[in-house]
XYZ file of C-alpha atoms in Angstrom:
507
model
C 18.335 38.664 10.276
C 15.186 40.155 10.236
C 13.787 42.374 13.116
C 10.977 40.015 13.694
C 13.712 37.059 14.126
C 15.833 39.093 16.407
C 12.825 40.081 18.502
C 11.827 36.373 18.682
C 15.453 35.398 19.510
C 15.593 37.902 22.312
C 12.193 36.804 23.761
C 13.433 33.191 23.995
C 16.709 34.009 25.354
C 15.198 36.076 28.105
C 12.433 33.430 28.965
C 14.996 30.605 28.881
C 17.401 32.501 31.030
C 14.720 33.250 33.612
C 13.736 29.668 33.549
C 17.281 28.634 33.928
C 17.661 30.981 36.847
C 14.378 29.960 38.378
C 15.506 26.048 38.117
C 18.911 26.911 39.512
C 16.933 28.924 42.505
C 14.605 25.709 43.236
C 17.771 23.324 42.918
C 19.573 25.587 45.570
C 16.620 26.314 47.906
C 13.934 23.657 47.251
C 15.924 20.329 46.553
C 18.448 20.466 49.287
C 18.105 18.206 52.313
C 18.850 19.503 55.782
C 22.252 17.877 55.422
C 23.153 19.722 52.430
C 22.483 16.817 50.059
C 21.032 17.943 46.600
C 18.325 15.520 45.523
C 18.204 16.881 41.658
C 19.154 19.749 39.625
C 16.514 21.399 37.413
C 18.204 24.081 35.196
C 19.914 21.473 33.131
C 16.514 20.087 32.237
C 15.546 23.510 30.919
C 18.659 24.031 29.064
C 18.626 20.627 27.323
C 14.983 20.903 26.382
C 15.519 24.287 24.798
C 18.698 22.651 22.772
C 16.403 19.761 21.767
C 13.374 21.876 20.400
C 15.183 24.940 19.054
C 17.135 25.201 15.733
C 20.815 24.948 15.822
C 21.290 28.513 14.718
C 19.633 29.693 18.252
C 22.033 27.574 20.209
C 24.400 30.277 20.811
C 22.009 32.653 22.035
C 20.536 30.043 24.398
C 24.039 29.402 25.811
C 24.468 32.989 26.411
C 21.262 33.374 28.163
C 21.962 30.182 30.470
C 25.406 31.343 31.314
C 24.393 34.711 32.643
C 21.548 33.062 34.582
C 24.203 30.599 35.954
C 26.327 33.556 37.088
C 23.538 35.195 38.490
C 22.413 32.395 40.516
C 26.290 31.244 41.653
C 27.913 34.536 42.387
C 26.291 35.018 45.813
C 27.818 31.522 46.996
C 30.684 30.917 44.658
C 33.725 32.977 43.210
C 33.428 34.097 39.472
C 35.947 31.451 38.201
C 33.935 28.668 39.864
C 30.681 29.936 38.830
C 31.902 30.363 35.249
C 33.409 26.779 35.369
C 29.951 25.400 36.667
C 28.074 27.329 33.785
C 30.451 25.836 31.017
C 30.066 22.346 32.365
C 26.395 22.534 32.249
C 26.509 23.877 28.817
C 28.782 21.387 27.710
C 26.843 18.659 29.357
C 23.471 19.797 27.729
C 24.905 20.880 24.346
C 26.926 17.562 23.672
C 23.844 15.407 24.907
C 21.454 17.626 22.662
C 23.721 17.336 19.601
C 24.056 13.433 19.951
C 20.516 12.979 20.564
C 19.308 14.972 17.569
C 22.184 13.384 15.375
C 21.054 9.951 16.000
C 17.277 10.845 15.795
C 17.207 12.573 12.538
C 17.440 16.227 13.753
C 13.738 16.920 14.581
C 13.242 15.400 18.169
C 10.160 14.628 20.013
C 9.301 11.998 22.818
C 6.979 10.065 20.510
C 9.202 7.338 19.350
C 11.039 4.734 21.323
C 14.187 5.205 19.548
C 13.978 8.811 20.498
C 13.330 7.970 24.264
C 16.452 5.480 24.071
C 18.683 8.298 22.700
C 17.858 10.671 25.183
C 18.302 8.244 28.234
C 21.715 7.150 26.687
C 23.357 10.429 25.737
C 21.560 12.606 28.324
C 21.543 11.231 32.155
C 23.841 8.120 31.377
C 26.747 9.637 29.285
C 26.516 13.525 29.294
C 25.740 13.739 33.075
C 28.449 11.154 33.892
C 30.880 13.260 32.154
C 29.791 16.444 33.535
C 29.914 15.172 36.902
C 33.462 14.050 36.472
C 34.170 17.790 35.728
C 32.018 19.364 38.358
C 33.464 17.143 41.199
C 37.020 18.493 40.231
C 35.754 22.040 40.534
C 34.523 21.349 44.020
C 37.853 19.719 45.054
C 39.620 22.640 43.574
C 37.600 24.981 45.632
C 38.650 23.248 49.071
C 34.975 23.179 50.045
C 34.249 19.342 49.610
C 34.262 17.422 52.939
C 33.846 14.208 50.769
C 35.917 12.104 48.373
C 36.090 12.639 44.769
C 33.926 9.502 44.045
C 31.332 10.719 46.437
C 31.173 14.152 44.870
C 30.941 12.698 41.290
C 28.122 10.341 42.309
C 26.087 13.413 44.102
C 26.680 15.561 40.870
C 25.746 12.689 38.450
C 22.525 11.548 40.402
C 21.463 15.185 40.749
C 21.883 16.002 37.008
C 20.746 12.816 35.619
C 17.537 12.802 37.757
C 16.868 16.319 36.974
C 17.047 15.608 33.004
C 15.246 12.289 33.329
C 12.243 13.796 35.104
C 12.013 17.309 33.750
C 13.078 17.456 30.203
C 10.403 15.102 28.906
C 7.962 17.367 30.459
C 9.469 20.655 29.214
C 9.844 19.412 25.683
C 6.447 17.922 25.479
C 4.660 21.047 26.753
C 6.689 23.119 24.647
C 5.865 21.090 21.450
C 2.146 21.240 22.521
C 2.246 24.899 22.900
C 4.139 25.296 19.756
C 1.807 23.297 17.496
C -1.341 25.277 18.894
C -2.775 21.978 20.098
C -2.514 22.011 23.999
C -3.651 19.059 26.029
C -7.318 18.535 25.736
C -9.635 16.472 27.816
C -13.044 15.931 27.861
C -15.076 16.372 31.100
C -14.854 12.677 31.813
C -11.062 12.833 30.851
C -10.588 15.825 33.176
C -12.257 14.263 36.145
C -10.086 11.117 35.557
C -7.036 13.076 35.286
C -7.996 14.893 38.713
C -8.921 11.746 40.456
C -5.360 10.213 39.369
C -3.543 13.204 40.697
C -5.553 13.306 44.109
C -4.841 9.570 44.506
C -1.177 10.367 43.652
C -0.909 13.041 46.402
C -2.626 10.949 49.127
C -0.503 7.851 48.494
C 2.736 9.867 48.106
C 2.088 11.522 51.588
C 1.869 8.084 53.034
C 4.628 6.504 50.945
C 7.368 9.053 51.705
C 6.960 9.237 55.578
C 8.111 7.008 58.188
C 6.838 8.251 61.619
C 3.096 7.509 60.880
C 1.840 4.362 62.617
C -0.346 3.403 59.751
C 2.326 3.650 57.189
C 3.536 0.780 55.106
C 7.156 -0.184 54.800
C 9.169 1.864 52.263
C 9.878 -1.067 49.969
C 6.112 -1.509 49.487
C 4.469 1.829 49.799
C 6.266 3.718 46.947
C 5.416 0.833 44.652
C 1.710 2.111 45.066
C 2.575 4.888 43.031
C 3.921 2.858 40.068
C 0.388 1.747 38.948
C -0.449 5.515 39.013
C 2.328 6.145 36.741
C 1.399 3.446 34.444
C -2.267 4.647 34.511
C -1.220 8.036 33.364
C 0.736 6.390 30.489
C -2.163 4.366 29.340
C -4.750 6.937 29.520
C -3.014 10.322 28.802
C 0.067 9.760 26.780
C 3.626 11.312 27.255
C 2.169 14.511 28.300
C 0.079 13.095 31.104
C 2.938 10.622 32.209
C 5.486 13.316 32.387
C 2.969 15.375 34.614
C 2.261 12.686 36.938
C 6.006 11.590 37.266
C 6.806 15.255 38.154
C 3.985 15.283 40.926
C 5.624 12.129 42.389
C 9.007 13.540 42.134
C 7.929 17.007 43.959
C 6.173 14.861 46.660
C 9.430 12.718 47.300
C 11.769 15.705 47.076
C 9.592 17.722 49.328
C 9.568 15.294 52.002
C 13.293 14.724 51.777
C 14.116 18.476 51.931
C 12.094 18.651 55.117
C 14.187 16.061 56.719
C 11.377 13.364 56.425
C 12.840 10.057 55.143
C 10.448 7.277 54.022
C 12.721 4.394 55.673
C 14.454 4.001 58.833
C 17.631 2.500 59.459
C 20.150 4.122 56.893
C 21.966 7.221 56.505
C 20.198 10.155 55.035
C 22.637 10.210 51.934
C 21.755 6.597 51.141
C 18.134 7.435 51.626
C 18.504 10.182 49.157
C 20.288 7.692 46.716
C 17.497 5.207 47.082
C 14.794 7.728 46.513
C 16.624 9.054 43.452
C 17.081 5.417 41.977
C 13.320 5.142 42.713
C 12.306 8.270 40.987
C 14.487 7.301 38.035
C 12.829 3.701 37.804
C 9.163 5.401 37.936
C 10.137 7.921 35.208
C 11.680 5.317 32.827
C 8.879 3.063 33.357
C 5.890 5.614 33.005
C 7.303 7.794 30.341
C 8.930 4.791 28.454
C 5.620 2.959 28.367
C 3.722 5.978 27.193
C 6.193 6.418 24.431
C 5.841 2.936 23.459
C 2.191 3.087 23.338
C 2.344 6.168 21.415
C 4.654 4.585 18.694
C 2.386 1.352 18.720
C -0.718 3.489 18.027
C 1.187 5.470 15.289
C 2.279 2.314 13.606
C -1.336 0.991 13.909
C -2.727 4.213 12.158
C 0.058 3.896 9.530
C -0.636 0.084 9.100
C -4.484 1.183 8.641
C -3.655 3.678 6.394
C -1.508 1.429 4.244
C -4.169 -1.213 4.257
C -6.595 1.331 2.977
C -4.452 2.505 0.415
C -3.508 -1.108 -0.559
C -7.362 -2.011 -0.721
C -7.763 1.329 -2.898
C -4.970 -0.092 -5.268
C -6.429 -3.529 -5.278
C -9.904 -2.093 -6.072
C -8.440 0.026 -8.803
C -6.261 -2.880 -10.002
C -9.330 -5.157 -10.057
C -11.326 -2.489 -11.829
C -8.452 -2.197 -14.660
C -8.137 -5.918 -14.671
C -12.063 -6.346 -15.181
C -11.890 -3.538 -17.819
C -8.896 -5.351 -19.631
C -10.748 -8.487 -19.183
C -13.897 -7.207 -20.784
C -11.748 -5.514 -23.496
C -9.986 -8.807 -24.104
C -13.313 -10.644 -24.399
C -14.576 -8.134 -26.630
C -11.464 -8.450 -28.842
C -11.765 -12.389 -28.684
C -15.209 -12.171 -29.803
C -14.422 -9.659 -32.629
C -11.543 -11.894 -33.558
C -13.831 -15.235 -33.629
C -16.213 -13.381 -35.666
C -13.548 -12.139 -37.976
C -12.279 -15.662 -38.190
C -15.503 -16.961 -38.819
C -16.449 -14.307 -41.532
C -12.939 -15.024 -43.007
C -13.571 -18.733 -43.019
C -16.959 -18.124 -44.544
C -15.558 -15.974 -47.281
C -12.752 -18.454 -47.969
C -15.118 -21.333 -48.111
C -18.428 -19.915 -49.687
C -19.197 -18.598 -53.111
C -19.989 -14.867 -52.564
C -22.577 -14.680 -55.355
C -24.914 -17.696 -54.610
C -23.756 -18.427 -50.783
C -22.886 -22.053 -51.474
C -19.823 -23.756 -50.760
C -16.854 -23.080 -53.422
C -14.656 -25.391 -55.176
C -12.008 -25.466 -52.475
C -14.582 -26.112 -49.579
C -16.396 -28.638 -51.658
C -13.440 -30.803 -52.386
C -12.327 -30.873 -48.775
C -16.206 -31.789 -47.597
C -16.538 -34.291 -50.591
C -13.263 -36.386 -50.063
C -14.071 -36.493 -46.249
C -17.591 -37.810 -47.117
C -16.108 -40.387 -49.837
C -13.744 -41.528 -47.250
C -16.495 -42.120 -44.767
C -18.393 -43.866 -47.236
C -15.678 -46.122 -48.121
C -15.437 -47.280 -44.571
C -19.110 -48.094 -44.519
C -18.906 -49.659 -48.090
C -21.723 -47.309 -49.262
C -22.294 -45.908 -52.418
C -22.394 -42.418 -53.994
C -22.814 -40.517 -57.260
C -21.746 -37.008 -58.546
C -23.576 -34.630 -60.707
C -21.949 -31.832 -62.675
C -24.098 -29.364 -64.565
C -23.569 -25.822 -66.264
C -25.925 -23.557 -67.920
C -26.215 -23.790 -71.606
C -25.143 -20.521 -73.602
C -24.266 -18.698 -70.451
C -22.040 -16.287 -72.004
C -24.724 -15.201 -74.518
C -26.790 -14.137 -71.547
C -23.843 -11.788 -70.143
C -23.326 -10.631 -73.716
C -26.974 -9.625 -74.451
C -28.503 -8.640 -71.055
C -25.248 -7.659 -69.304
C -23.318 -9.416 -66.359
C -25.878 -8.207 -63.726
C -28.460 -10.220 -65.387
C -25.973 -13.172 -65.603
C -25.530 -12.696 -61.726
C -29.188 -12.627 -61.245
C -29.487 -16.084 -63.319
C -26.841 -17.610 -60.831
C -28.648 -16.470 -57.837
C -32.139 -17.569 -59.023
C -31.054 -21.051 -59.840
C -30.106 -21.816 -56.385
C -33.580 -22.332 -54.906
C -34.861 -24.851 -57.321
C -31.641 -26.757 -57.280
C -31.729 -26.885 -53.366
C -35.213 -27.911 -53.388
C -34.377 -30.992 -55.478
C -31.706 -32.266 -52.921
C -31.626 -33.680 -49.574
C -29.980 -31.904 -46.601
C -27.006 -34.166 -46.624
C -26.146 -33.776 -50.252
C -23.294 -31.311 -51.022
C -23.664 -28.527 -53.533
C -21.028 -26.299 -54.743
C -20.282 -23.738 -57.387
C -17.141 -24.913 -59.141
C -16.813 -21.449 -60.883
C -18.575 -19.458 -63.595
C -21.842 -21.243 -64.646
C -20.440 -24.738 -63.573
C -21.950 -26.536 -60.493
C -21.529 -30.013 -58.842
C -23.470 -32.183 -56.405
C -22.342 -35.225 -54.418
C -25.229 -37.554 -53.518
C -24.469 -40.000 -50.712
C -25.757 -43.461 -50.682
C -27.121 -42.978 -54.215
C -26.439 -44.868 -57.555
C -26.133 -43.665 -61.168
C -29.903 -44.047 -61.666
C -31.040 -42.347 -58.782
C -28.460 -39.587 -59.451
C -29.781 -39.362 -62.942
C -33.282 -38.819 -61.745
C -32.219 -36.111 -59.499
C -30.365 -34.363 -62.287
C -33.757 -34.678 -64.554
C -35.699 -33.070 -61.675
C -33.076 -30.213 -61.446
C -33.142 -29.728 -65.321
C -36.788 -29.487 -65.493
C -36.866 -27.171 -62.520
C -34.279 -24.890 -64.436
C -36.262 -25.054 -67.669
C -39.368 -23.850 -65.908
C -37.482 -20.919 -64.237
C -38.101 -17.473 -65.412
C -35.778 -14.566 -64.359
C -37.116 -11.126 -64.671
C -34.508 -8.405 -65.254
C -36.100 -5.075 -65.655
C -38.470 -5.563 -68.735
C -36.662 -8.641 -69.768
C -37.570 -12.285 -69.031
C -34.788 -14.687 -69.241
C -35.202 -18.361 -69.495
C -32.132 -20.799 -69.062
C -31.377 -24.499 -69.515
C -28.595 -26.718 -68.327
C -26.551 -29.876 -69.518
C -25.814 -32.598 -66.883
C -23.183 -35.128 -66.399
C -23.620 -38.119 -63.985
C -20.757 -40.343 -62.702
C -21.047 -43.293 -60.381
C -18.679 -43.709 -57.594
C -16.918 -46.965 -57.605
C -15.875 -47.185 -53.825
C -12.089 -46.708 -54.510
C -11.481 -43.861 -56.847
C -10.751 -40.471 -55.359
C -12.636 -37.421 -55.773
C -10.717 -35.829 -58.705
C -11.209 -39.076 -60.656
C -14.761 -38.977 -60.084
C -14.995 -35.290 -60.965
C -13.252 -36.109 -64.157
C -15.740 -38.957 -65.086
C -18.878 -36.417 -64.379
C -17.156 -33.791 -66.615
C -16.608 -36.129 -69.222
C -20.389 -37.213 -69.416
C -21.080 -33.463 -69.111
C -19.115 -32.973 -72.164
C -21.109 -35.485 -73.976
C -24.130 -33.924 -72.859
C -23.176 -30.765 -74.353
C -22.276 -32.806 -77.754
C -25.445 -34.273 -77.855
C -27.378 -30.832 -78.031
C -27.342 -29.673 -74.492
C -30.191 -29.349 -72.265
C -29.926 -33.033 -71.346
C -28.484 -35.574 -68.888
C -25.602 -38.033 -69.798
C -24.004 -40.841 -67.545
C-alpha cells in the first residue's frame, strides 16, 4: 500500500469515526424522549453509507474506526462487554446489509435506480435491522436494565435502527457521491429560491403539524399529511438529493418535538405516539425518496432511448446512403450490362465490315417475314448477288482495297431498296436481298438498278481507281417454300448469271 493510500485510509477512518461518534451522541442526547424512548439511531446510517460507497478493501479500517467510536460513546453508560457487544451488533447489521445490497446491485451502488432502492429497503431497514434488534434486545435483557418485555425491546431497537437507516443513509450516500464526483448540488437563482421556499414551508407546516396544544392546530391524522406534498415537490423538482434533504428536515422537526415532550396527537401513550411518528416518517421517506429514484430512472431511460433513437437514425441514414450507393452501382452495372448485351447482340447479328445484318440474323428475320407474308397470302422475291472477280481485286490491290470495295457498295445498294427490304452479307463478296410484296419482275428491276449503280461506282484506293461489276440471281417465292429453298433457287439463278458471262441478272 502506498503512502498516499495509507494517508487517505487514515483520513477516512478518522472522519467516519468522528461522524459515527457524533451520530451516537445525537442518538443518545437529541433523539431520546423525556420518557427514555429512542426515536432513531443515526450512527448506523453513517456506517452503512460508508460501506456502500467505499471499496471492500477499506471495510476493515472502517469497522475498526466505528468500533472505537462505539466504545467511546457507550463506555460512560455501559460496561465494556456491553459496549463491545453493541458495537459488534451494529457492525454486523451494517456490513451484512451493505454486502447484500452491493451483491444484488452489481457492486457499484447509488440511489439512482429503483432496483437499488428496493434492495436497500429490503436488506437494510427490513432484514438487517430486524436481525440486529433480536441480538440487541438480548443484550439489554442480559444487562438487567430493561423494564420492558423482550418483544418491546426488539421493537424499540428495530424501529430506531430502521428509521435511522431509512432517513439518513440515502442522504449520506447521495451527498458523498456528489462531493466525490466534484459535481455538488447546483441550483440557478430561481431554483435556489424555490428550494428555500420549499424548506420554509416545511418548517412552518412542521411546527403546526407536530403540536397538539395550539388552538389553531389541525388534527394529527391530517396535518402531517400536509408535509407529504412537500416531499413529493422536492422529489419532482430536485431529485434524490433534494428529496433526502427535505425528508431529513421533516424528520428533524418531528424528532425535535418528540424529544421536548411535545406529542402531536392526544389520547395515546407516549410510546405509541413515538411509534406512530416513526411509521409516518418511514412512509414519507419511502414515498419521497422512492419517487425521486423512480423519476431519475425514468429520465435516464428516456435519455437512453433518445440516444439509442439518434444512433438508430444515424445507422438508418448510413444504411440508406449505402443502399442508395449500392442501388446506383447496381443501376450502373445494369446499364453497362445492357449496353454490353446490346453490343454483343449487335456483334452477333451484324457484319463487322459493312454494318449490315450477317447471314444468321438475315435468316432469322427473313424466315419471320416469310411466315407473316404466308398468313397474309402476299408475295415476295429474293435477290442474290456477288461481285465479279473479287478475288483478283484482293490479289492485285490487297485486302484493304477489297474491304474498301465492300464498304463502298453498301450505299448504292441501300439507295435502291425500300426501308422494309432485308439486305445482308452472306459472306465474302456474296449478298442477299428479300423483297416483300414483290414479284419476279419487280425484283429483276431492282437487281438491274443495283447492277447499274455498282457499274458506275468508282472506288479510289490511294492512286488506284477500282471499278466493279456484279452478277445477280432472282427467285420468286411461291408462298409455301421455306427460306432455304428460296435461297437455293436464287443461288441457282446466280450461278446461271455467272455462266452467262457475269455482270447480268438471271431469274
